[in-house]
Amino acid sequence: MAEQRRSGGAGASDRGGTTEPERFLVVFPGYHRPWAAWIAHRLESHGHQATLQRWDPRRDDPLEDALGDLLLARGRVLLVLNDWFFELGPRPASEWNDVLRGFVAANADRFAAVNLTNRPLLPSTAVLEPAALWGLGEEEAEQRLLSRLGLDLRPVARRTVPGRSVRFPETQPEIWGEVPRRNSRFTGRDDLLLELHQRLTDAERGDAACTLVGMSGIGKTQTAAEYANRFRPDYDAVWWVNSDDRNIQRDRFGELAVALGLNSGSEPGERIRAVRDALRRGEPHSRWLVIFDGWDDIEAANVLLPNGPGHVLITSRNRGWADHTDVLEVPSFDRSESTGYLMRRAPHVTAEQADEVAVEFGDVPLPLVQAASWLGESGMEVPEYLRMVRERRLSATDEASIGDGLPHASLTSWSILLNRLRRSQPQTIEVLSLCTSFAPGRIPLGLIRAYPQAELPEDLRWMATDLPAWSRALDTLVNYSVLTREMRGPANTDMGPHQESVHMHRLVHDIVTKLTSDEDRALHRKAVHALLAEADPGNPMDSRHWPRYAELLPHLEPSGALDSTRERVQVAVLNCLRYCFRSGEFKAGLQLAEQIRHRWSGFMDALAQPMLDLTAQESNILRASGRFRDAYDLDGNLIERLRAAEPRNEFGELLTHTNIANSLRHLGQYEEAGKLQSKVLADAQRLLGNDEILTLIARHNLGVGLRLLGRYQEAYDVDVETLTRRESILRARHINTLHSGNACAHDLRLLGRYRDAVARQDSVLRLHVQVLGPQHPQTLNARAQLALCRRREGGFGQDVGTMMASLLDQLEQVHGRGHYRTLSFITDYGSYLREHGDLSQARDLIAEAESGYRALLGPAHPVATGMVANTGLIMQAAGERAEAMAMFESALGGLTATLGADHPWVLGCALNASGARNFNGRIVEASELSRETLRRARHTLGDGHPLTLSCQLALAADLRALREREEAEKLEEDGLLALTRTLGAQHPHTLSARQRNRPYWDFEAYLG
């Protein structure tokens, strides 16, 4: 039972005194470890020796013997007291008084004490003459401690014991984020907490993560909260993350960015990346603790789980965490913990009775807490309580449905409690029943008071108008351990009732739901989804509202909001879906869309406007997730219904055609998509006018389609017009305006105007960072565009490789490794590495990207075909010339068949194929292909485009090999002059051409 730590300090002579160093045994209940550690640290800093001993003698051991054992240690025994100390065991006050007046008084020279409470202690405690430390500052507390022990009180320099830093217990860590209030009745678990602390402390840097696993109701959350409080002097930042719901988890973890003072935006993914980076570096705090409570879905572990010099603690029912972290099983209470808790909470219960109750509930903490609350509050005798529990047992079928290993008696005990509350305080039952219409975990009950205008049923209106009754009901439920209070908002600030949240354990939620009538549940669900509709901020486009949407999202389904026929509720539901799309929560969005469609299909026409809006948002999320064919099929089925409908819904057709055109582009059907997009724009102009948001979106999408068709100048002209209109109508900082700025820079780069592209994209990126934050997905796209612009410009004064490597890591964190946006940048970074000599890594990246695109798009998609050209460049650089030529010819043939001979991607493949023919001795065929490619490039891109000039220099090389020197020299000279004029004399392409290196073209994978 002992927690030993012995440390010797310097002698008293080092302090200038004459007293010899003393020895102290600091004895404390585990609950007061922070105080004991601080006391020992201060004694050691003054040259004394201190040993910590956690003390919780078994109730069966005579108290005099237990105290006598302490005197076996050399030196004096310092007891760390409060009212909790005298409940150890627990033992009757009479036993403590007898021992204090007798044994302790007889050994008063060996015992001393400090007192940490302002509540009265046993009268006989006076024999210990405890120094009162409650409510003092650190210096005064230290002075009283030393004075009580008769130690040197002269001022001394504060010395830090090597390797240790102990914070004064009353001083919170600099960051203390929503850790649940400390449970003053927390019992036992001392050995478990010490083992947890030891495992985290002993782990290698970056691997200090441990998961507390166990069934519902076993006490995982309480143990984690106690760990945070008990060991808080070891940390400078402690952050609690409710993880029952993925969106709330991400939002809460991201809020740590604000507490750490990081420069990040409001988008959860952006904040999460900033937080993980800061924790990894240990800046601004290296001694941090992050607790993820109730994290059962381990799918996002690699995206969220931080590493670095600090510690991670997880609570979960999922034992799969063993693949990611250390795992520590949370067992049931041992019998002494069970009986001790019951006797402390209900003092009239005898040891034998407590043992009988513990057996009935299998030593499982949650039902024991409820039983102890009942016995303590009601004063009922144990035999009567157990008789009621046993006689009202449910059938075996009902008992089995409780599940998760919970004792069968638990449901009956809850039924007894609810029946009593229904008779004595019916308003508490109304609050409790209302809670079951939310999801378990954190419940934003403050919405009731925040939105009194909500249409609450008549018997619930008191909650919004009668604050005293509201407070009494919540206090009762908290006292009976049914709910725990939480507050939404910054730590250490006073919150009003409208901001109040409660936490309802999942198991309590299940049990109370089972015991709530269907009539009450239906009434209260209607009230809750009305509150959710009132709480809808109304603008999911604005990232400042995303925390609120993350809070509302988990409660849509339990509240019945998905079944509501009220327009306002349906709008709130769709706004939550739009939030999922805008914030990048695609998985949650697809799950929600499926749930909505299933519910609405039962009572709503498939062509009603809410269903059309649902389909539009679901299609967007499917495409953003890379499921292009599914999106196309979804919209294709809808358009057939719209065409057959009477009367015609032109606006519905416009929305659906917009999505179909988007899907066609992603599927590689560029011509068909372009024709449909032109129709969409014309219809939008006819129906809405030139300056409506949907018309501007249609115009922007037309530019995307033209870009994919290789009509770069036309795309640029359209994008410039769209940008101008958006700047005028939406203003420069609107997210859609920023999107247009990015498109214009993209066009400039494809036109070969690299300097102009860099200049524009620099300013575009700055606006992205200011408006959306540095880690927003659209900002990352803008960063990728700038990296490509700088690479094409020549990378003057920029470490483009480092920039690209860092950005690839961020894209992977946001989208995952196999997402099409990540694959695109893997392609670009692989090409960069090949150019700069890292052939091994380049080969791996290009192979990964090619394989990823084939799996995502199929081998016939233009992007998958174009990737073959990059594989050919890798082979050619490795000296595998025959294999490279086969790759180039394959890409050329495939793209010509799908895009036509004049598409810039085809021209680039032809440039590579002509080079491969030259290298493999097929000079005549190379020159023929080069001449034809140059003719087409001049027609498609113009004489001065870098790709056209590359084709011109390639033809010159082929003619030189055929000894047609006059034409070759003329072409080469003109090409070099044009490159110098276009790119500059020191551009890598110009320098390479002067050295007569064969030009090539690498494929940029782009889906639109």
Short mmCIF file of N, CA and C in Angstrom, two decimals, residues 437-562:
data_model
loop_
_atom_site.label_atom_id
_atom_site.label_comp_id
_atom_site.label_asym_id
_atom_site.label_seq_id
_atom_site.Cartn_x
_atom_site.Cartn_y
_atom_site.Cartn_z
N SER A 437 -33.74 12.37 -24.65
CA SER A 437 -34.04 12.74 -26.03
C SER A 437 -32.84 13.39 -26.72
N PHE A 438 -31.77 13.57 -25.98
CA PHE A 438 -30.47 13.94 -26.54
C PHE A 438 -29.63 12.66 -26.64
N ALA A 439 -28.48 12.77 -27.28
CA ALA A 439 -27.53 11.66 -27.29
C ALA A 439 -26.85 11.59 -25.92
N PRO A 440 -26.39 10.40 -25.50
CA PRO A 440 -25.65 10.32 -24.23
C PRO A 440 -24.34 11.09 -24.33
N GLY A 441 -23.72 11.31 -23.19
CA GLY A 441 -22.50 12.12 -23.15
C GLY A 441 -22.86 13.55 -22.79
N ARG A 442 -22.21 14.49 -23.44
CA ARG A 442 -22.47 15.90 -23.14
C ARG A 442 -23.82 16.31 -23.73
N ILE A 443 -24.65 16.91 -22.90
CA ILE A 443 -25.99 17.34 -23.30
C ILE A 443 -26.12 18.84 -23.07
N PRO A 444 -26.36 19.63 -24.11
CA PRO A 444 -26.43 21.09 -23.96
C PRO A 444 -27.79 21.54 -23.42
N LEU A 445 -28.07 21.22 -22.16
CA LEU A 445 -29.37 21.57 -21.58
C LEU A 445 -29.59 23.08 -21.54
N GLY A 446 -28.49 23.84 -21.57
CA GLY A 446 -28.63 25.29 -21.54
C GLY A 446 -29.42 25.84 -22.70
N LEU A 447 -29.59 25.05 -23.78
CA LEU A 447 -30.39 25.51 -24.91
C LEU A 447 -31.81 25.86 -24.47
N ILE A 448 -32.31 25.18 -23.44
CA ILE A 448 -33.67 25.41 -22.99
C ILE A 448 -33.83 26.85 -22.50
N ARG A 449 -32.81 27.32 -21.79
CA ARG A 449 -32.88 28.68 -21.27
C ARG A 449 -32.37 29.70 -22.28
N ALA A 450 -31.53 29.26 -23.21
CA ALA A 450 -31.01 30.18 -24.22
C ALA A 450 -32.06 30.55 -25.25
N TYR A 451 -33.02 29.63 -25.48
CA TYR A 451 -34.03 29.87 -26.51
C TYR A 451 -35.43 29.69 -25.92
N PRO A 452 -35.82 30.60 -25.03
CA PRO A 452 -37.15 30.46 -24.39
C PRO A 452 -38.29 30.59 -25.38
N GLN A 453 -38.01 31.14 -26.58
CA GLN A 453 -39.06 31.27 -27.58
C GLN A 453 -39.39 29.96 -28.26
N ALA A 454 -38.61 28.90 -28.01
CA ALA A 454 -38.87 27.61 -28.62
C ALA A 454 -40.24 27.09 -28.17
N GLU A 455 -40.87 26.35 -29.04
CA GLU A 455 -42.21 25.85 -28.76
C GLU A 455 -42.14 24.62 -27.85
N LEU A 456 -41.98 24.89 -26.55
CA LEU A 456 -41.92 23.79 -25.58
C LEU A 456 -43.33 23.37 -25.20
N PRO A 457 -43.53 22.07 -24.92
CA PRO A 457 -44.83 21.64 -24.40
C PRO A 457 -45.15 22.37 -23.11
N GLU A 458 -46.43 22.49 -22.82
CA GLU A 458 -46.85 23.29 -21.67
C GLU A 458 -46.22 22.82 -20.37
N ASP A 459 -46.08 21.48 -20.19
CA ASP A 459 -45.55 21.01 -18.91
C ASP A 459 -44.03 21.12 -18.81
N LEU A 460 -43.37 21.62 -19.86
CA LEU A 460 -41.92 21.83 -19.81
C LEU A 460 -41.54 23.31 -19.80
N ARG A 461 -42.51 24.19 -19.93
CA ARG A 461 -42.18 25.62 -20.04
C ARG A 461 -41.55 26.18 -18.78
N TRP A 462 -41.82 25.51 -17.65
CA TRP A 462 -41.21 25.97 -16.40
C TRP A 462 -39.68 25.97 -16.49
N MET A 463 -39.12 25.09 -17.31
CA MET A 463 -37.66 25.00 -17.41
C MET A 463 -37.06 26.30 -17.94
N ALA A 464 -37.78 26.98 -18.81
CA ALA A 464 -37.26 28.21 -19.40
C ALA A 464 -37.57 29.43 -18.55
N THR A 465 -38.55 29.32 -17.61
CA THR A 465 -39.00 30.51 -16.89
C THR A 465 -38.73 30.48 -15.40
N ASP A 466 -38.59 29.29 -14.83
CA ASP A 466 -38.46 29.15 -13.37
C ASP A 466 -37.04 28.69 -13.04
N LEU A 467 -36.12 29.64 -12.89
CA LEU A 467 -34.73 29.30 -12.63
C LEU A 467 -34.53 28.56 -11.32
N PRO A 468 -35.16 28.96 -10.21
CA PRO A 468 -34.96 28.20 -8.96
C PRO A 468 -35.38 26.73 -9.09
N ALA A 469 -36.52 26.48 -9.75
CA ALA A 469 -36.97 25.10 -9.90
C ALA A 469 -36.00 24.32 -10.79
N TRP A 470 -35.53 24.98 -11.82
CA TRP A 470 -34.55 24.36 -12.72
C TRP A 470 -33.29 23.96 -11.95
N SER A 471 -32.79 24.88 -11.13
CA SER A 471 -31.57 24.62 -10.37
C SER A 471 -31.80 23.50 -9.36
N ARG A 472 -32.98 23.50 -8.68
CA ARG A 472 -33.26 22.45 -7.70
C ARG A 472 -33.29 21.08 -8.37
N ALA A 473 -33.91 20.99 -9.54
CA ALA A 473 -34.01 19.71 -10.23
C ALA A 473 -32.63 19.19 -10.62
N LEU A 474 -31.79 20.08 -11.16
CA LEU A 474 -30.45 19.66 -11.54
C LEU A 474 -29.62 19.28 -10.33
N ASP A 475 -29.74 20.05 -9.26
CA ASP A 475 -28.98 19.74 -8.04
C ASP A 475 -29.36 18.35 -7.52
N THR A 476 -30.63 18.03 -7.55
CA THR A 476 -31.07 16.72 -7.07
C THR A 476 -30.48 15.60 -7.91
N LEU A 477 -30.52 15.76 -9.23
CA LEU A 477 -30.00 14.72 -10.11
C LEU A 477 -28.49 14.57 -9.97
N VAL A 478 -27.80 15.68 -9.73
CA VAL A 478 -26.36 15.61 -9.50
C VAL A 478 -26.07 14.93 -8.16
N ASN A 479 -26.86 15.27 -7.14
CA ASN A 479 -26.65 14.67 -5.82
C ASN A 479 -26.87 13.16 -5.85
N TYR A 480 -27.81 12.72 -6.67
CA TYR A 480 -28.08 11.29 -6.79
C TYR A 480 -27.15 10.63 -7.82
N SER A 481 -26.15 11.36 -8.29
CA SER A 481 -25.15 10.83 -9.22
C SER A 481 -25.77 10.34 -10.53
N VAL A 482 -26.87 10.95 -10.92
CA VAL A 482 -27.50 10.61 -12.20
C VAL A 482 -26.84 11.41 -13.32
N LEU A 483 -26.58 12.67 -13.04
CA LEU A 483 -25.92 13.56 -14.00
C LEU A 483 -24.70 14.19 -13.34
N THR A 484 -23.78 14.64 -14.15
CA THR A 484 -22.71 15.51 -13.66
C THR A 484 -22.77 16.80 -14.45
N ARG A 485 -22.41 17.88 -13.77
CA ARG A 485 -22.49 19.20 -14.42
C ARG A 485 -21.25 19.46 -15.24
N GLU A 486 -21.46 20.14 -16.36
CA GLU A 486 -20.36 20.64 -17.18
C GLU A 486 -20.73 22.04 -17.60
N MET A 487 -19.72 22.78 -18.06
CA MET A 487 -19.96 24.12 -18.57
C MET A 487 -19.36 24.23 -19.95
N ARG A 488 -20.11 24.81 -20.88
CA ARG A 488 -19.57 25.10 -22.20
C ARG A 488 -18.92 26.47 -22.14
N GLY A 489 -17.71 26.56 -22.67
CA GLY A 489 -17.06 27.84 -22.73
C GLY A 489 -15.70 27.82 -22.10
N PRO A 490 -15.02 28.98 -22.08
CA PRO A 490 -13.65 29.04 -21.57
C PRO A 490 -13.58 28.63 -20.12
N ALA A 491 -12.44 28.05 -19.78
CA ALA A 491 -12.22 27.64 -18.39
C ALA A 491 -12.11 28.86 -17.49
N ASN A 492 -12.45 28.65 -16.21
CA ASN A 492 -12.29 29.67 -15.17
C ASN A 492 -13.15 30.91 -15.44
N THR A 493 -14.28 30.75 -16.10
CA THR A 493 -15.19 31.87 -16.29
C THR A 493 -16.56 31.47 -15.78
N ASP A 494 -17.30 32.45 -15.28
CA ASP A 494 -18.63 32.18 -14.77
C ASP A 494 -19.60 32.04 -15.94
N MET A 495 -20.39 30.97 -15.90
CA MET A 495 -21.32 30.68 -16.98
C MET A 495 -22.75 30.87 -16.47
N GLY A 496 -23.60 31.38 -17.33
CA GLY A 496 -25.00 31.48 -17.00
C GLY A 496 -25.71 30.16 -17.24
N PRO A 497 -26.95 30.04 -16.75
CA PRO A 497 -27.70 28.78 -16.95
C PRO A 497 -27.88 28.42 -18.41
N HIS A 498 -27.91 29.44 -19.29
CA HIS A 498 -28.10 29.16 -20.72
C HIS A 498 -26.88 28.47 -21.33
N GLN A 499 -25.74 28.51 -20.65
CA GLN A 499 -24.54 27.86 -21.17
C GLN A 499 -24.25 26.53 -20.50
N GLU A 500 -25.16 26.10 -19.64
CA GLU A 500 -24.89 24.91 -18.84
C GLU A 500 -25.09 23.64 -19.66
N SER A 501 -24.18 22.70 -19.45
CA SER A 501 -24.31 21.37 -20.02
C SER A 501 -24.21 20.36 -18.89
N VAL A 502 -24.78 19.20 -19.14
CA VAL A 502 -24.62 18.10 -18.19
C VAL A 502 -24.04 16.91 -18.95
N HIS A 503 -23.50 15.98 -18.21
CA HIS A 503 -22.98 14.76 -18.81
C HIS A 503 -23.79 13.59 -18.28
N MET A 504 -24.30 12.79 -19.20
CA MET A 504 -25.09 11.62 -18.83
C MET A 504 -24.38 10.39 -19.37
N HIS A 505 -23.99 9.52 -18.48
CA HIS A 505 -23.27 8.32 -18.87
C HIS A 505 -24.12 7.51 -19.85
N ARG A 506 -23.46 6.89 -20.81
CA ARG A 506 -24.18 6.12 -21.83
C ARG A 506 -25.07 5.04 -21.18
N LEU A 507 -24.55 4.40 -20.16
CA LEU A 507 -25.32 3.33 -19.53
C LEU A 507 -26.52 3.89 -18.76
N VAL A 508 -26.32 5.02 -18.09
CA VAL A 508 -27.45 5.67 -17.40
C VAL A 508 -28.50 6.09 -18.42
N HIS A 509 -28.04 6.61 -19.55
CA HIS A 509 -28.95 7.02 -20.62
C HIS A 509 -29.79 5.83 -21.09
N ASP A 510 -29.14 4.70 -21.30
CA ASP A 510 -29.85 3.51 -21.77
C ASP A 510 -30.88 3.05 -20.74
N ILE A 511 -30.49 3.05 -19.47
CA ILE A 511 -31.39 2.56 -18.42
C ILE A 511 -32.57 3.50 -18.25
N VAL A 512 -32.32 4.80 -18.18
CA VAL A 512 -33.42 5.75 -17.98
C VAL A 512 -34.36 5.75 -19.19
N THR A 513 -33.79 5.59 -20.38
CA THR A 513 -34.63 5.50 -21.58
C THR A 513 -35.57 4.31 -21.47
N LYS A 514 -35.04 3.21 -20.96
CA LYS A 514 -35.84 1.98 -20.82
C LYS A 514 -36.98 2.18 -19.83
N LEU A 515 -36.75 3.07 -18.85
CA LEU A 515 -37.74 3.28 -17.79
C LEU A 515 -38.62 4.50 -18.04
N THR A 516 -38.47 5.13 -19.20
CA THR A 516 -39.27 6.31 -19.54
C THR A 516 -40.43 5.89 -20.44
N SER A 517 -41.60 6.45 -20.20
CA SER A 517 -42.78 6.06 -20.98
C SER A 517 -42.65 6.55 -22.42
N ASP A 518 -43.26 5.81 -23.33
CA ASP A 518 -43.24 6.19 -24.74
C ASP A 518 -43.89 7.55 -24.96
N GLU A 519 -44.94 7.83 -24.20
CA GLU A 519 -45.65 9.10 -24.36
C GLU A 519 -44.75 10.27 -23.99
N ASP A 520 -44.08 10.16 -22.83
CA ASP A 520 -43.17 11.23 -22.41
C ASP A 520 -42.03 11.39 -23.40
N ARG A 521 -41.49 10.26 -23.85
CA ARG A 521 -40.35 10.33 -24.76
C ARG A 521 -40.72 11.03 -26.06
N ALA A 522 -41.90 10.75 -26.61
CA ALA A 522 -42.33 11.39 -27.85
C ALA A 522 -42.49 12.89 -27.65
N LEU A 523 -43.07 13.28 -26.52
CA LEU A 523 -43.28 14.70 -26.24
C LEU A 523 -41.96 15.43 -26.09
N HIS A 524 -41.03 14.81 -25.38
CA HIS A 524 -39.75 15.47 -25.11
C HIS A 524 -38.85 15.49 -26.33
N ARG A 525 -38.92 14.48 -27.17
CA ARG A 525 -38.13 14.50 -28.41
C ARG A 525 -38.59 15.67 -29.30
N LYS A 526 -39.89 15.89 -29.33
CA LYS A 526 -40.41 17.01 -30.12
C LYS A 526 -39.87 18.34 -29.58
N ALA A 527 -39.79 18.44 -28.27
CA ALA A 527 -39.26 19.67 -27.66
C ALA A 527 -37.78 19.84 -28.00
N VAL A 528 -37.02 18.74 -27.96
CA VAL A 528 -35.58 18.84 -28.19
C VAL A 528 -35.30 19.23 -29.63
N HIS A 529 -35.97 18.61 -30.61
CA HIS A 529 -35.61 19.01 -31.96
C HIS A 529 -36.11 20.40 -32.30
N ALA A 530 -37.10 20.91 -31.55
CA ALA A 530 -37.46 22.32 -31.70
C ALA A 530 -36.33 23.22 -31.19
N LEU A 531 -35.71 22.81 -30.07
CA LEU A 531 -34.58 23.56 -29.52
C LEU A 531 -33.39 23.52 -30.47
N LEU A 532 -33.14 22.38 -31.05
CA LEU A 532 -32.02 22.27 -32.00
C LEU A 532 -32.23 23.20 -33.19
N ALA A 533 -33.48 23.30 -33.65
CA ALA A 533 -33.77 24.21 -34.77
C ALA A 533 -33.53 25.66 -34.37
N GLU A 534 -33.92 26.01 -33.14
CA GLU A 534 -33.69 27.38 -32.68
C GLU A 534 -32.19 27.68 -32.57
N ALA A 535 -31.41 26.65 -32.20
CA ALA A 535 -29.97 26.86 -32.00
C ALA A 535 -29.18 26.86 -33.29
N ASP A 536 -29.81 26.55 -34.41
CA ASP A 536 -29.12 26.56 -35.71
C ASP A 536 -28.65 27.97 -36.03
N PRO A 537 -27.33 28.20 -36.18
CA PRO A 537 -26.85 29.55 -36.50
C PRO A 537 -27.32 30.04 -37.86
N GLY A 538 -27.69 29.12 -38.75
CA GLY A 538 -28.25 29.52 -40.04
C GLY A 538 -27.26 29.76 -41.15
N ASN A 539 -25.97 29.58 -40.87
CA ASN A 539 -24.98 29.83 -41.92
C ASN A 539 -23.81 28.87 -41.78
N PRO A 540 -23.94 27.66 -42.32
CA PRO A 540 -22.84 26.69 -42.21
C PRO A 540 -21.64 27.04 -43.08
N MET A 541 -21.77 28.06 -43.94
CA MET A 541 -20.62 28.52 -44.73
C MET A 541 -19.60 29.24 -43.85
N ASP A 542 -20.06 29.81 -42.74
CA ASP A 542 -19.21 30.61 -41.86
C ASP A 542 -18.54 29.69 -40.83
N SER A 543 -17.22 29.57 -40.91
CA SER A 543 -16.50 28.65 -40.03
C SER A 543 -16.61 29.05 -38.56
N ARG A 544 -16.98 30.28 -38.26
CA ARG A 544 -17.15 30.68 -36.86
C ARG A 544 -18.31 29.94 -36.20
N HIS A 545 -19.24 29.43 -37.00
CA HIS A 545 -20.38 28.71 -36.45
C HIS A 545 -20.14 27.20 -36.36
N TRP A 546 -19.03 26.73 -36.84
CA TRP A 546 -18.82 25.28 -36.88
C TRP A 546 -18.81 24.62 -35.51
N PRO A 547 -18.28 25.25 -34.45
CA PRO A 547 -18.37 24.61 -33.13
C PRO A 547 -19.80 24.35 -32.70
N ARG A 548 -20.71 25.28 -33.00
CA ARG A 548 -22.11 25.06 -32.64
C ARG A 548 -22.70 23.90 -33.43
N TYR A 549 -22.40 23.83 -34.74
CA TYR A 549 -22.92 22.72 -35.54
C TYR A 549 -22.36 21.39 -35.06
N ALA A 550 -21.10 21.38 -34.66
CA ALA A 550 -20.51 20.14 -34.12
C ALA A 550 -21.23 19.71 -32.85
N GLU A 551 -21.70 20.67 -32.07
CA GLU A 551 -22.42 20.36 -30.84
C GLU A 551 -23.82 19.82 -31.14
N LEU A 552 -24.48 20.36 -32.17
CA LEU A 552 -25.84 19.94 -32.49
C LEU A 552 -25.88 18.58 -33.19
N LEU A 553 -24.87 18.29 -33.98
CA LEU A 553 -24.89 17.14 -34.87
C LEU A 553 -25.24 15.81 -34.19
N PRO A 554 -24.60 15.44 -33.07
CA PRO A 554 -24.88 14.11 -32.50
C PRO A 554 -26.30 13.95 -31.96
N HIS A 555 -27.03 15.07 -31.78
CA HIS A 555 -28.35 14.99 -31.17
C HIS A 555 -29.48 14.94 -32.19
N LEU A 556 -29.16 15.03 -33.48
CA LEU A 556 -30.22 15.04 -34.49
C LEU A 556 -31.01 13.73 -34.48
N GLU A 557 -30.31 12.62 -34.53
CA GLU A 557 -31.00 11.34 -34.61
C GLU A 557 -31.72 10.98 -33.31
N PRO A 558 -31.07 11.06 -32.13
CA PRO A 558 -31.77 10.70 -30.89
C PRO A 558 -32.99 11.57 -30.60
N SER A 559 -32.95 12.83 -31.02
CA SER A 559 -34.05 13.74 -30.74
C SER A 559 -35.24 13.53 -31.66
N GLY A 560 -35.06 12.76 -32.72
CA GLY A 560 -36.13 12.60 -33.69
C GLY A 560 -36.20 13.72 -34.70
N ALA A 561 -35.17 14.58 -34.72
CA ALA A 561 -35.19 15.70 -35.66
C ALA A 561 -35.25 15.21 -37.11
N LEU A 562 -34.69 14.05 -37.37
CA LEU A 562 -34.69 13.53 -38.75
C LEU A 562 -36.08 13.09 -39.19
#
